[in-house]
Coordinates of C-alpha atoms in Angstrom, one line a residue:
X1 CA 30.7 13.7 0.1
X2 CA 29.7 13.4 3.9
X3 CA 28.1 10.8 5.1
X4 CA 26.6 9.7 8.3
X5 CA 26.6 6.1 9.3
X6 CA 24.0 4.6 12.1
X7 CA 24.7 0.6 13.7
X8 CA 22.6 -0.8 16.4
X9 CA 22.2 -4.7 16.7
X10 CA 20.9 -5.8 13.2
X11 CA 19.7 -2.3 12.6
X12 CA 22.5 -0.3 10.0
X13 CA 22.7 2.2 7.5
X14 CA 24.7 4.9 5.8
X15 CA 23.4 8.1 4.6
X16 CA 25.1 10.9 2.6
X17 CA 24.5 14.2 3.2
X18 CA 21.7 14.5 -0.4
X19 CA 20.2 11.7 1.4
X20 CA 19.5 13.4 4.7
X21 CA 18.4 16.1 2.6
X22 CA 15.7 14.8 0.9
X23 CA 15.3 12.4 3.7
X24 CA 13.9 15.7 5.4
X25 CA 12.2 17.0 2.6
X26 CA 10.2 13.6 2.6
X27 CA 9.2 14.0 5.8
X28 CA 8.5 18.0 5.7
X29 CA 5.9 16.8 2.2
X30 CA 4.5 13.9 4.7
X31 CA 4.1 16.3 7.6
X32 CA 2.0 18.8 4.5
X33 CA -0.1 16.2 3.3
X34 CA -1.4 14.6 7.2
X35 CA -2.1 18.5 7.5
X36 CA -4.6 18.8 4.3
X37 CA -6.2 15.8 5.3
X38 CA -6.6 16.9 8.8
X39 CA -7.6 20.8 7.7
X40 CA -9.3 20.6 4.3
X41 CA -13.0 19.7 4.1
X42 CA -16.5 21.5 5.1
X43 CA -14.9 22.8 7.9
X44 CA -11.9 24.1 7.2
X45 CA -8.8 24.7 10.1
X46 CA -6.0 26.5 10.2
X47 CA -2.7 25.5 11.7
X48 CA -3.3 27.6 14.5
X49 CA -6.2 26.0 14.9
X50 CA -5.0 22.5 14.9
X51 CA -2.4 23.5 16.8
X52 CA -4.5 24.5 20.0
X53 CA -6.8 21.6 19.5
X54 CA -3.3 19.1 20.1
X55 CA -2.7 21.6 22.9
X56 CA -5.8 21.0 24.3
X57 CA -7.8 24.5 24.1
X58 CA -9.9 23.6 20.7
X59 CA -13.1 24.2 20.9
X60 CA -15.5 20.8 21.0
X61 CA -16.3 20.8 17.5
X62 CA -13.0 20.9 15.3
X63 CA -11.9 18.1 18.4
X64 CA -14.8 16.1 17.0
X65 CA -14.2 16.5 13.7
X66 CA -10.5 16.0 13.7
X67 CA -10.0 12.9 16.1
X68 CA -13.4 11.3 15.2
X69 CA -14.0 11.6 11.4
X70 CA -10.5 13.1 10.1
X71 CA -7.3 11.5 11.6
X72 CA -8.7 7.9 11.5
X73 CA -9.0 8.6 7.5
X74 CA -5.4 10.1 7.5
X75 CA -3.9 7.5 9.7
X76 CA -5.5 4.6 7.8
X77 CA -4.2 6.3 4.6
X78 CA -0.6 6.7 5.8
X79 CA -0.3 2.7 7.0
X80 CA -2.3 1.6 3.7
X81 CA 0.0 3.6 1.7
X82 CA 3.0 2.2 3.3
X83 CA 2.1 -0.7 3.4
X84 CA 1.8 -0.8 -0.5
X85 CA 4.6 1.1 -1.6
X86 CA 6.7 -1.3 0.1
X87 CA 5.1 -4.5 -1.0
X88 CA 5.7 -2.9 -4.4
X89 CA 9.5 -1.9 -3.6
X90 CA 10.2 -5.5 -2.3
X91 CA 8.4 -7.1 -5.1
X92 CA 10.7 -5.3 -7.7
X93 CA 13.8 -5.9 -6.0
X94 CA 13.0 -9.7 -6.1
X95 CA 11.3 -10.4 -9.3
X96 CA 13.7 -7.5 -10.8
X97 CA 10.7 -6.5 -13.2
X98 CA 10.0 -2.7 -13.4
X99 CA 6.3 -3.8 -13.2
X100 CA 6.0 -5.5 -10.3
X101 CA 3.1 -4.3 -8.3
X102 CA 0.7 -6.0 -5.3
X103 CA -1.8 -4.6 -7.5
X104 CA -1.1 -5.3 -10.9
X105 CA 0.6 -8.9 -10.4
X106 CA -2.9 -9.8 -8.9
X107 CA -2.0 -10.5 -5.5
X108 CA -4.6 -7.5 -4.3
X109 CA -7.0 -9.2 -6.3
X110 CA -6.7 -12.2 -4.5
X111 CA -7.1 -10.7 -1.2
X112 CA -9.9 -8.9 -2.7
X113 CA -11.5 -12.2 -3.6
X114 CA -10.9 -13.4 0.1
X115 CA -12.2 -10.6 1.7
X116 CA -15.3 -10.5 -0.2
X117 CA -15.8 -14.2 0.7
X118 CA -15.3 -13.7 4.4
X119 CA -17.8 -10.8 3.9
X120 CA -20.5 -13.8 2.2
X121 CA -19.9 -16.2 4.7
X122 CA -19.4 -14.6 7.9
X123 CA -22.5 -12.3 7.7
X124 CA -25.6 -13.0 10.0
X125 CA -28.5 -12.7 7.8
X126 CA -30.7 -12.0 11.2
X127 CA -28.9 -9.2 12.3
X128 CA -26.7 -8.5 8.8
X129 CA -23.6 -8.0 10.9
X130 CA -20.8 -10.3 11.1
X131 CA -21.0 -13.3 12.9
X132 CA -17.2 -13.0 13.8
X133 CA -14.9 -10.5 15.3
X134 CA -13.5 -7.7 12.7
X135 CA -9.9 -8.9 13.6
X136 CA -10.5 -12.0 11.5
X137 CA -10.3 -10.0 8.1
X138 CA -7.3 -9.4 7.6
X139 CA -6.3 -13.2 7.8
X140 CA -8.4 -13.6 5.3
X141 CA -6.7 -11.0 3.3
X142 CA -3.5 -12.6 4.0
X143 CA -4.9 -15.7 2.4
X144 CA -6.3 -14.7 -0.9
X145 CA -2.7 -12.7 -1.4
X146 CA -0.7 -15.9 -0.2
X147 CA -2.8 -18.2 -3.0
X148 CA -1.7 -15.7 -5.6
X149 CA 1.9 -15.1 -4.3
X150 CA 2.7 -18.9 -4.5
X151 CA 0.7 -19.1 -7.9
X152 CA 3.6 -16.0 -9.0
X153 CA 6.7 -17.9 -7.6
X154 CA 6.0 -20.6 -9.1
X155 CA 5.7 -19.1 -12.4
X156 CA 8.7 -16.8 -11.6
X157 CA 10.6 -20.4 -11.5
X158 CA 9.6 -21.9 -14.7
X159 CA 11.1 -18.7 -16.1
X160 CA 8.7 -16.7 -17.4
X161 CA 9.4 -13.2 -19.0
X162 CA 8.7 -10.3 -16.7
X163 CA 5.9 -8.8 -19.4
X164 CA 4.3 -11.9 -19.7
X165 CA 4.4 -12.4 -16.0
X166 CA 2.6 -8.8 -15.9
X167 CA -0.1 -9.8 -18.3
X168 CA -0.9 -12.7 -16.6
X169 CA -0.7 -10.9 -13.1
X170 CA -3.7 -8.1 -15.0
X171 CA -5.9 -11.9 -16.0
X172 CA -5.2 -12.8 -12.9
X173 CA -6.8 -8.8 -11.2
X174 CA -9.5 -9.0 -13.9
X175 CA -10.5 -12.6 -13.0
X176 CA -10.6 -11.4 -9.1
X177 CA -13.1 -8.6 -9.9
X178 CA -15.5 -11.4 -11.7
X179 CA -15.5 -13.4 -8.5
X180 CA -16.1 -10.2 -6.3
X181 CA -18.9 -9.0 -8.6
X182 CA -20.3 -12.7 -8.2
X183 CA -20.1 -12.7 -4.6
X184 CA -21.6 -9.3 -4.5
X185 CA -24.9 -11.2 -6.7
X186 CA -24.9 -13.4 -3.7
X187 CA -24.8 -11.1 -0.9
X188 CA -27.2 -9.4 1.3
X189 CA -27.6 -5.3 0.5
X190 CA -25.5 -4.2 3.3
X191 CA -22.6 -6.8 2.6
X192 CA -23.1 -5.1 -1.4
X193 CA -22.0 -2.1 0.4
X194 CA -19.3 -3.6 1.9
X195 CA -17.7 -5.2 -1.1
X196 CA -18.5 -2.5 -3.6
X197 CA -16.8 -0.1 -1.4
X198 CA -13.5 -2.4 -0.7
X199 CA -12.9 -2.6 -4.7
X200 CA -13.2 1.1 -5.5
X201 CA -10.8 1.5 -2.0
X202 CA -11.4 4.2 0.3
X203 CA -10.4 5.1 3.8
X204 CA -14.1 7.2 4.1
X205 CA -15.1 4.7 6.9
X206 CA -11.9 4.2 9.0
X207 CA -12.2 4.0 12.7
X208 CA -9.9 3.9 15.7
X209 CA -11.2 0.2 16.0
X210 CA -10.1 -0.7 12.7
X211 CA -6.4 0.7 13.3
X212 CA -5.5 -1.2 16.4
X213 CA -5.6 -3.8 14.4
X214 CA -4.1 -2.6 11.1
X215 CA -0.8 -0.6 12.7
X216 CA 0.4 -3.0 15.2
X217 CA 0.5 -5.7 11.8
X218 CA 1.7 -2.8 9.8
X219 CA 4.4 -1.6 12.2
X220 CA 5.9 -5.6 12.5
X221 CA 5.9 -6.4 8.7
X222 CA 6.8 -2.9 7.4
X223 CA 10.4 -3.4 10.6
X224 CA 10.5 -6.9 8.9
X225 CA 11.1 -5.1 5.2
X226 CA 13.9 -3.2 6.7
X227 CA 15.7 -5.7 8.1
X228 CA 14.9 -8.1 5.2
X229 CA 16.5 -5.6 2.4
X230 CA 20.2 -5.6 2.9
X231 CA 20.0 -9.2 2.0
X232 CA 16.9 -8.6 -0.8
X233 CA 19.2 -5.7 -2.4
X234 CA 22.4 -8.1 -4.2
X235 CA 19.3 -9.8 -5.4
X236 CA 18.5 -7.0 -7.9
X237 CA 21.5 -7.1 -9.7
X238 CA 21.7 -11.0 -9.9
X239 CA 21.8 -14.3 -8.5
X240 CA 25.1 -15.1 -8.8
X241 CA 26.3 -11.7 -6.9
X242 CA 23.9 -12.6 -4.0
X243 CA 25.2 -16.2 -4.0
X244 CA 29.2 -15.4 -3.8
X245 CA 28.3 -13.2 -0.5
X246 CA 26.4 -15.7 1.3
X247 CA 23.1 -14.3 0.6
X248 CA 20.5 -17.6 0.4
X249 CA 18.7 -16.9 -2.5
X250 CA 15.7 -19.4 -2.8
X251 CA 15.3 -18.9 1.2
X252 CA 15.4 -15.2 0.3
X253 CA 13.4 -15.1 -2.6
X254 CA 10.3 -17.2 -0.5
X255 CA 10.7 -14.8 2.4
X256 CA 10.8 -11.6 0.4
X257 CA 7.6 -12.8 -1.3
X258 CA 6.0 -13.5 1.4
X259 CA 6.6 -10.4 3.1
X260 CA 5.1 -8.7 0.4
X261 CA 2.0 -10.5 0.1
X262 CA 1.2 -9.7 4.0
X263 CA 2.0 -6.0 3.1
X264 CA -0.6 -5.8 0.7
X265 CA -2.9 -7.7 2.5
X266 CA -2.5 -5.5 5.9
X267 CA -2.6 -2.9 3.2
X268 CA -5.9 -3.2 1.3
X269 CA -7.9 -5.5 4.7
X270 CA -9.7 -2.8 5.3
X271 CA -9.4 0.6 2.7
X272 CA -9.7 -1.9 0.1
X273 CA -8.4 -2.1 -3.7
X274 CA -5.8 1.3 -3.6
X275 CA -4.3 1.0 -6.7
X276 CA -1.3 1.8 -8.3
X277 CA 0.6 2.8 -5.2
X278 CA 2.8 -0.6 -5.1
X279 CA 3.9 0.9 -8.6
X280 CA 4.3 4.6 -8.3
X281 CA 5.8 5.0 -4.9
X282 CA 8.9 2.6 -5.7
X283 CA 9.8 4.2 -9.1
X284 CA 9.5 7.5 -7.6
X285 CA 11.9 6.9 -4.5
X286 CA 14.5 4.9 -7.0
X287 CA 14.5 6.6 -10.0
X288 CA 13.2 9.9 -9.4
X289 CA 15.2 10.6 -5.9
X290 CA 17.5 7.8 -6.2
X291 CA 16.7 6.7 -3.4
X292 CA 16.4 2.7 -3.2
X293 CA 15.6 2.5 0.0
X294 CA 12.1 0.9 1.8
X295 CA 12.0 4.2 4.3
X296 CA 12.1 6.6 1.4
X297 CA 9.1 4.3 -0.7
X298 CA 7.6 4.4 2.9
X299 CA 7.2 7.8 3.1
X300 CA 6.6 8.2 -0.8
X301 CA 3.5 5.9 -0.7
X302 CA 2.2 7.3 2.5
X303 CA 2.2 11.0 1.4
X304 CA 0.6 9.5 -2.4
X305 CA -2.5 8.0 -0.5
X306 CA -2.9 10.8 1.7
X307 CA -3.1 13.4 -0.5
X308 CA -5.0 11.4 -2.7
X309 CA -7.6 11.2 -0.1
X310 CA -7.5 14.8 0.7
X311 CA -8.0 15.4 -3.1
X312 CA -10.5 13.3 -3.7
X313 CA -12.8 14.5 -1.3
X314 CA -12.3 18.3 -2.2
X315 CA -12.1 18.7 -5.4
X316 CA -15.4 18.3 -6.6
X317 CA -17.2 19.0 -3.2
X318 CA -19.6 18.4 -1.9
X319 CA -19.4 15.1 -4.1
X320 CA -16.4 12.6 -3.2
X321 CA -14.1 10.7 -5.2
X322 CA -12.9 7.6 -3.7
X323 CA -9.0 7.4 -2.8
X324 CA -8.4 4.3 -5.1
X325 CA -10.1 6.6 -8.3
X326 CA -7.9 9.4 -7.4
X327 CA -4.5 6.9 -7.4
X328 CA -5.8 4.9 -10.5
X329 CA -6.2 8.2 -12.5
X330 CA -2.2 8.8 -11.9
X331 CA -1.2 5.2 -11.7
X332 CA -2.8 3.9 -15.0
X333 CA -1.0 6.1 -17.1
X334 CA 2.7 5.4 -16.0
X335 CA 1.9 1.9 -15.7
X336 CA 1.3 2.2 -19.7
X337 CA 4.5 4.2 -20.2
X338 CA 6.3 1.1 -18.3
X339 CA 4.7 -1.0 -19.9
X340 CA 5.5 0.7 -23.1
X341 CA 9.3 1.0 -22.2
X342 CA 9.7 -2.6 -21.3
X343 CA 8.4 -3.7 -24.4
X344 CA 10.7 -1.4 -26.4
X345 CA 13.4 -2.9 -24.6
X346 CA 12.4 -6.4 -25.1
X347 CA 12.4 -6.2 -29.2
X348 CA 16.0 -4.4 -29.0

């Protein structure tokens, strides 16, 4: 079968000609979904329509709604969905457990917890604004899913069993939503808002401010993931086989996870709890395309959130379900049929 090979400095990869294909087809479904979410609502647009207003000859109203209220929401959606797919792919290549999610092995829930902290602390109860600049939250994300991260390795190297390691990552979610609910008790009504909106996750209040923040962190982590998985991949079939090629495991292992954790915390700093995309996206790319590759989960996560979005803010207008709703109502079932599987597997 053809193939087409690419090399640049520490940039390299080889792609069959099925690959390319669906590599296309990927982006041709991405391409569909950023148009639903940029055409579908009150006001509806057609292509033509879009096109002249990226031409320049829209009229003043669709160039409101589209670059003010619209794009930021799809743009937002496309990075957080990113973002978590990959976490999710990395995650599974390293722990090797079908299961692993930023989501369900808790470490969203601990950058939920952080966030909803910074949201207590920081707040001005004068002026209920923030006393610091926006910038600062997700750091503070990054924390909460660092505690949990190291918390997982750690287990991870006592050796415990990938479904028990699930469970405890779901005690570990469930205990995080206590704490944000407690912290909510605690808070002002317009830092309630806040919170309560970051656990259902949403990208309803994205802003151009919000994402020169989010993509230029996005963009560096997500070019870190591709240059970290050549060495992640010999991982996923074992130790050993990483070992005789040179590969430093523990080093790997440390780095790999840590990647992840900033992923998901870029991811969810400011859409909030999205979940079930760290777990869908990378099971669809590897097992339904066969594609084990973090460009293809890329694109597979960012066309899930978007369209959830899009969905979710249709369907039942003019009432609005919230993106993380939409995702959970997909996600919960396969993560049950995983679940399910693994357990089968487990007894045999």
């Amino acid at each position: 079968m053809k193939s087409y090979s690419f090399r640049k400095g520490p940039f390299s990869f080889t792609l069959r000609r099925r690959e390319v294909v669906l590599a296309v087809a990927l982006l041709v479904g991405l391409i569909i979904a950023i148009y639903l979410g940029l055409a579908i609502g009150e006001t509806f647009l057609t292509p033509w329509s879009l096109g002249a207003l990226f031409a320049g000859s829209g009229d003043a109203f669709a160039e409101l709604i589209v670059y003010e209220f619209r794009m930021p929401r799809v743009l937002m959606a496309i990075t957080a969905g990113a973002c978590l797919a990959v976490s999710g792919h990395l995650l599974q290549l390293t722990i090797k457990n079908e299961l692993a999610s930023p989501e369900i092995f808790g470490i969203v829930g601990g950058a939920g917890v952080a966030t909803a902290t910074f949201f207590t602390v920081f707040t001005d109860e004068r002026t209920n604004q923030l006393s610091v600049p926006l910038a600062y939250i997700p750091f503070a994300s990054f924390a909460g899913a660092l505690v949990v991260g190291a918390f997982l390795f750690y287990l991870l190297k006592r050796g415990v069993p990938p479904v028990r390691l699930a469970l405890i990552g779901i005690g570990i979610s469930i205990f995080s939503q206590g704490l944000v609910q407690f912290m909510m008790l605690a808070s002002n009504v317009y830092r309630k808002n806040d919170i309560q909106q970051w656990l259902t996750g949403t990208v309803y209040a994205a802003t151009w401010k919000q994402l020169t923040i989010m993509v230029p962190l996005a963009i560096l982590f997500l070019l870190a993931a591709f240059l970290i998985e050549r060495h992640v991949r010999p991982l996923h079939i074992s130790e050993a086989v990483a070992t005789s090629i040179g590969v430093p495991v523990r080093g790997i292992q440390r780095g790999t996870l840590l990647l992840s954790c900033l992923l998901a915390g870029i991811g969810v700093a400011f859409v909030g709890a999205i979940g079930f995309v760290g777990l869908m996206a990378p099971h669809i790319a590897r097992q339904g395309l066969k594609l084990p590759y973090v460009w293809a989960t890329l694109l597979v996560g960012a066309t899930i959130v978007v369209l959830a979005d899009a969905i979710g803010r249709t369907i039942f207008y003019p009432y609005e379900l919230r993106t993380g709703v939409m995702t959970a109502v997909i996600g919960a079932p396969y993560f049950f049929y995983l679940l399910r599987r693994m357990m089968k597997g487990s007894m045999r």
